[in-house]
Amino acid sequence: MAMGSRFLQPNSSGLIRWMMYDIDMPNAHLIPERVGLPEPTYISVNRINGHAHIGYQLSEPVAITSRASQKASGYVGDVDRGFTRRLGADASYAKLMTKNPFHKDW
């Protein structure tokens, strides 16, 4: 069952349902508010070092395949890059797997 899993896969390689960020600094859960971004849908914090995965759920999924709307996928990509920069998030994070916010480790 996913709820008991340490990690989740919220997105697939061709469909974005969540904008995900890996922030590798202490008190990472406070950064969205500090930089003026909306409150994330969820935050999973590493209890040892304060690093976090944060996620913003999209109201509608966006396809990012070669057959998808290039306008929509381009817009999501632009927003994603902007959020990554403002959050100081890991730009190389693949965004396919994330820490399960319901798992006891986070």
JSON list of C-alpha atoms in Angstrom, two decimals:
[
{"chain": "A", "resi": 1, "resn": "MET", "atom": "CA", "xyz": [0.00, 0.00, 0.00]},
{"chain": "A", "resi": 2, "resn": "ALA", "atom": "CA", "xyz": [1.31, 3.44, -0.94]},
{"chain": "A", "resi": 3, "resn": "MET", "atom": "CA", "xyz": [0.53, 5.05, 2.42]},
{"chain": "A", "resi": 4, "resn": "GLY", "atom": "CA", "xyz": [3.07, 2.78, 4.16]},
{"chain": "A", "resi": 5, "resn": "SER", "atom": "CA", "xyz": [5.76, 3.21, 1.52]},
{"chain": "A", "resi": 6, "resn": "ARG", "atom": "CA", "xyz": [8.75, 5.40, 2.25]},
{"chain": "A", "resi": 7, "resn": "PHE", "atom": "CA", "xyz": [8.63, 6.93, -1.24]},
{"chain": "A", "resi": 8, "resn": "LEU", "atom": "CA", "xyz": [5.88, 7.67, -3.77]},
{"chain": "A", "resi": 9, "resn": "GLN", "atom": "CA", "xyz": [5.81, 8.26, -7.51]},
{"chain": "A", "resi": 10, "resn": "PRO", "atom": "CA", "xyz": [3.35, 11.14, -8.00]},
{"chain": "A", "resi": 11, "resn": "ASN", "atom": "CA", "xyz": [4.23, 11.78, -11.66]},
{"chain": "A", "resi": 12, "resn": "SER", "atom": "CA", "xyz": [4.87, 9.58, -14.66]},
{"chain": "A", "resi": 13, "resn": "SER", "atom": "CA", "xyz": [7.41, 10.26, -17.38]},
{"chain": "A", "resi": 14, "resn": "GLY", "atom": "CA", "xyz": [4.72, 11.74, -19.65]},
{"chain": "A", "resi": 15, "resn": "LEU", "atom": "CA", "xyz": [2.23, 13.37, -17.28]},
{"chain": "A", "resi": 16, "resn": "ILE", "atom": "CA", "xyz": [2.78, 16.00, -14.58]},
{"chain": "A", "resi": 17, "resn": "ARG", "atom": "CA", "xyz": [0.26, 15.99, -11.73]},
{"chain": "A", "resi": 18, "resn": "TRP", "atom": "CA", "xyz": [2.58, 17.48, -9.12]},
{"chain": "A", "resi": 19, "resn": "MET", "atom": "CA", "xyz": [5.32, 20.09, -9.27]},
{"chain": "A", "resi": 20, "resn": "MET", "atom": "CA", "xyz": [7.99, 18.59, -7.01]},
{"chain": "A", "resi": 21, "resn": "TYR", "atom": "CA", "xyz": [11.07, 20.15, -5.44]},
{"chain": "A", "resi": 22, "resn": "ASP", "atom": "CA", "xyz": [14.03, 18.79, -3.49]},
{"chain": "A", "resi": 23, "resn": "ILE", "atom": "CA", "xyz": [15.46, 21.42, -1.15]},
{"chain": "A", "resi": 24, "resn": "ASP", "atom": "CA", "xyz": [18.74, 20.40, 0.44]},
{"chain": "A", "resi": 25, "resn": "MET", "atom": "CA", "xyz": [19.16, 22.93, 3.23]},
{"chain": "A", "resi": 26, "resn": "PRO", "atom": "CA", "xyz": [18.12, 23.12, 6.89]},
{"chain": "A", "resi": 27, "resn": "ASN", "atom": "CA", "xyz": [14.60, 24.41, 7.58]},
{"chain": "A", "resi": 28, "resn": "ALA", "atom": "CA", "xyz": [13.66, 23.81, 3.95]},
{"chain": "A", "resi": 29, "resn": "HIS", "atom": "CA", "xyz": [9.97, 23.75, 4.86]},
{"chain": "A", "resi": 30, "resn": "LEU", "atom": "CA", "xyz": [10.13, 27.50, 5.61]},
{"chain": "A", "resi": 31, "resn": "ILE", "atom": "CA", "xyz": [11.59, 28.56, 2.26]},
{"chain": "A", "resi": 32, "resn": "PRO", "atom": "CA", "xyz": [8.39, 28.82, 0.15]},
{"chain": "A", "resi": 33, "resn": "GLU", "atom": "CA", "xyz": [6.95, 31.44, 2.50]},
{"chain": "A", "resi": 34, "resn": "ARG", "atom": "CA", "xyz": [10.30, 33.27, 2.76]},
{"chain": "A", "resi": 35, "resn": "VAL", "atom": "CA", "xyz": [10.58, 33.65, -1.01]},
{"chain": "A", "resi": 36, "resn": "GLY", "atom": "CA", "xyz": [6.93, 34.60, -1.53]},
{"chain": "A", "resi": 37, "resn": "LEU", "atom": "CA", "xyz": [5.66, 31.39, -3.14]},
{"chain": "A", "resi": 38, "resn": "PRO", "atom": "CA", "xyz": [2.28, 29.81, -2.36]},
{"chain": "A", "resi": 39, "resn": "GLU", "atom": "CA", "xyz": [2.00, 27.32, 0.46]},
{"chain": "A", "resi": 40, "resn": "PRO", "atom": "CA", "xyz": [2.86, 23.85, -0.89]},
{"chain": "A", "resi": 41, "resn": "THR", "atom": "CA", "xyz": [0.21, 21.14, -1.01]},
{"chain": "A", "resi": 42, "resn": "TYR", "atom": "CA", "xyz": [2.54, 18.97, 1.06]},
{"chain": "A", "resi": 43, "resn": "ILE", "atom": "CA", "xyz": [5.96, 18.98, 2.64]},
{"chain": "A", "resi": 44, "resn": "SER", "atom": "CA", "xyz": [8.05, 15.97, 3.68]},
{"chain": "A", "resi": 45, "resn": "VAL", "atom": "CA", "xyz": [10.90, 16.95, 6.01]},
{"chain": "A", "resi": 46, "resn": "ASN", "atom": "CA", "xyz": [13.95, 14.86, 6.81]},
{"chain": "A", "resi": 47, "resn": "ARG", "atom": "CA", "xyz": [13.99, 14.91, 10.62]},
{"chain": "A", "resi": 48, "resn": "ILE", "atom": "CA", "xyz": [17.77, 14.55, 10.77]},
{"chain": "A", "resi": 49, "resn": "ASN", "atom": "CA", "xyz": [18.91, 17.47, 8.60]},
{"chain": "A", "resi": 50, "resn": "GLY", "atom": "CA", "xyz": [15.80, 19.57, 7.90]},
{"chain": "A", "resi": 51, "resn": "HIS", "atom": "CA", "xyz": [15.99, 19.03, 4.13]},
{"chain": "A", "resi": 52, "resn": "ALA", "atom": "CA", "xyz": [12.63, 18.57, 2.41]},
{"chain": "A", "resi": 53, "resn": "HIS", "atom": "CA", "xyz": [10.66, 17.53, -0.62]},
{"chain": "A", "resi": 54, "resn": "ILE", "atom": "CA", "xyz": [7.78, 19.88, -1.30]},
{"chain": "A", "resi": 55, "resn": "GLY", "atom": "CA", "xyz": [4.96, 19.41, -3.76]},
{"chain": "A", "resi": 56, "resn": "TYR", "atom": "CA", "xyz": [2.34, 21.55, -5.44]},
{"chain": "A", "resi": 57, "resn": "GLN", "atom": "CA", "xyz": [-0.61, 19.59, -6.83]},
{"chain": "A", "resi": 58, "resn": "LEU", "atom": "CA", "xyz": [-1.81, 20.90, -10.19]},
{"chain": "A", "resi": 59, "resn": "SER", "atom": "CA", "xyz": [-5.56, 21.38, -10.62]},
{"chain": "A", "resi": 60, "resn": "GLU", "atom": "CA", "xyz": [-5.30, 19.55, -13.97]},
{"chain": "A", "resi": 61, "resn": "PRO", "atom": "CA", "xyz": [-2.52, 17.20, -15.11]},
{"chain": "A", "resi": 62, "resn": "VAL", "atom": "CA", "xyz": [-0.29, 18.40, -17.94]},
{"chain": "A", "resi": 63, "resn": "ALA", "atom": "CA", "xyz": [1.00, 16.04, -20.61]},
{"chain": "A", "resi": 64, "resn": "ILE", "atom": "CA", "xyz": [4.66, 16.52, -21.51]},
{"chain": "A", "resi": 65, "resn": "THR", "atom": "CA", "xyz": [5.04, 14.08, -24.37]},
{"chain": "A", "resi": 66, "resn": "SER", "atom": "CA", "xyz": [5.98, 15.03, -27.92]},
{"chain": "A", "resi": 67, "resn": "ARG", "atom": "CA", "xyz": [2.28, 14.76, -28.92]},
{"chain": "A", "resi": 68, "resn": "ALA", "atom": "CA", "xyz": [1.10, 17.03, -26.09]},
{"chain": "A", "resi": 69, "resn": "SER", "atom": "CA", "xyz": [0.38, 20.74, -26.31]},
{"chain": "A", "resi": 70, "resn": "GLN", "atom": "CA", "xyz": [3.76, 22.41, -26.52]},
{"chain": "A", "resi": 71, "resn": "LYS", "atom": "CA", "xyz": [2.23, 25.61, -25.16]},
{"chain": "A", "resi": 72, "resn": "ALA", "atom": "CA", "xyz": [0.96, 23.91, -21.99]},
{"chain": "A", "resi": 73, "resn": "SER", "atom": "CA", "xyz": [4.09, 21.85, -21.37]},
{"chain": "A", "resi": 74, "resn": "GLY", "atom": "CA", "xyz": [6.28, 24.89, -22.08]},
{"chain": "A", "resi": 75, "resn": "TYR", "atom": "CA", "xyz": [4.33, 26.97, -19.58]},
{"chain": "A", "resi": 76, "resn": "VAL", "atom": "CA", "xyz": [4.65, 24.30, -16.86]},
{"chain": "A", "resi": 77, "resn": "GLY", "atom": "CA", "xyz": [8.36, 24.05, -17.62]},
{"chain": "A", "resi": 78, "resn": "ASP", "atom": "CA", "xyz": [8.79, 27.82, -17.27]},
{"chain": "A", "resi": 79, "resn": "VAL", "atom": "CA", "xyz": [6.92, 27.89, -13.95]},
{"chain": "A", "resi": 80, "resn": "ASP", "atom": "CA", "xyz": [8.91, 24.88, -12.73]},
{"chain": "A", "resi": 81, "resn": "ARG", "atom": "CA", "xyz": [12.25, 26.51, -13.54]},
{"chain": "A", "resi": 82, "resn": "GLY", "atom": "CA", "xyz": [11.16, 29.71, -11.80]},
{"chain": "A", "resi": 83, "resn": "PHE", "atom": "CA", "xyz": [10.06, 27.86, -8.66]},
{"chain": "A", "resi": 84, "resn": "THR", "atom": "CA", "xyz": [13.30, 25.83, -8.68]},
{"chain": "A", "resi": 85, "resn": "ARG", "atom": "CA", "xyz": [15.38, 29.02, -8.77]},
{"chain": "A", "resi": 86, "resn": "ARG", "atom": "CA", "xyz": [13.36, 30.84, -6.10]},
{"chain": "A", "resi": 87, "resn": "LEU", "atom": "CA", "xyz": [13.35, 27.86, -3.77]},
{"chain": "A", "resi": 88, "resn": "GLY", "atom": "CA", "xyz": [17.03, 27.12, -4.29]},
{"chain": "A", "resi": 89, "resn": "ALA", "atom": "CA", "xyz": [15.92, 23.57, -5.11]},
{"chain": "A", "resi": 90, "resn": "ASP", "atom": "CA", "xyz": [18.01, 20.87, -6.75]},
{"chain": "A", "resi": 91, "resn": "ALA", "atom": "CA", "xyz": [17.72, 21.52, -10.51]},
{"chain": "A", "resi": 92, "resn": "SER", "atom": "CA", "xyz": [18.81, 17.94, -11.31]},
{"chain": "A", "resi": 93, "resn": "TYR", "atom": "CA", "xyz": [16.01, 16.34, -9.24]},
{"chain": "A", "resi": 94, "resn": "ALA", "atom": "CA", "xyz": [14.08, 14.04, -11.63]},
{"chain": "A", "resi": 95, "resn": "LYS", "atom": "CA", "xyz": [10.72, 14.68, -9.87]},
{"chain": "A", "resi": 96, "resn": "LEU", "atom": "CA", "xyz": [9.49, 11.11, -10.38]},
{"chain": "A", "resi": 97, "resn": "MET", "atom": "CA", "xyz": [9.97, 9.87, -6.81]},
{"chain": "A", "resi": 98, "resn": "THR", "atom": "CA", "xyz": [9.36, 11.78, -3.59]},
{"chain": "A", "resi": 99, "resn": "LYS", "atom": "CA", "xyz": [9.38, 11.20, 0.14]},
{"chain": "A", "resi": 100, "resn": "ASN", "atom": "CA", "xyz": [5.97, 10.02, 1.31]},
{"chain": "A", "resi": 101, "resn": "PRO", "atom": "CA", "xyz": [4.66, 12.75, 3.63]},
{"chain": "A", "resi": 102, "resn": "PHE", "atom": "CA", "xyz": [2.68, 10.12, 5.56]},
{"chain": "A", "resi": 103, "resn": "HIS", "atom": "CA", "xyz": [5.68, 7.89, 6.34]},
{"chain": "A", "resi": 104, "resn": "LYS", "atom": "CA", "xyz": [7.08, 8.01, 9.88]},
{"chain": "A", "resi": 105, "resn": "ASP", "atom": "CA", "xyz": [10.63, 8.82, 8.66]},
{"chain": "A", "resi": 106, "resn": "TRP", "atom": "CA", "xyz": [9.56, 12.19, 7.34]}
]
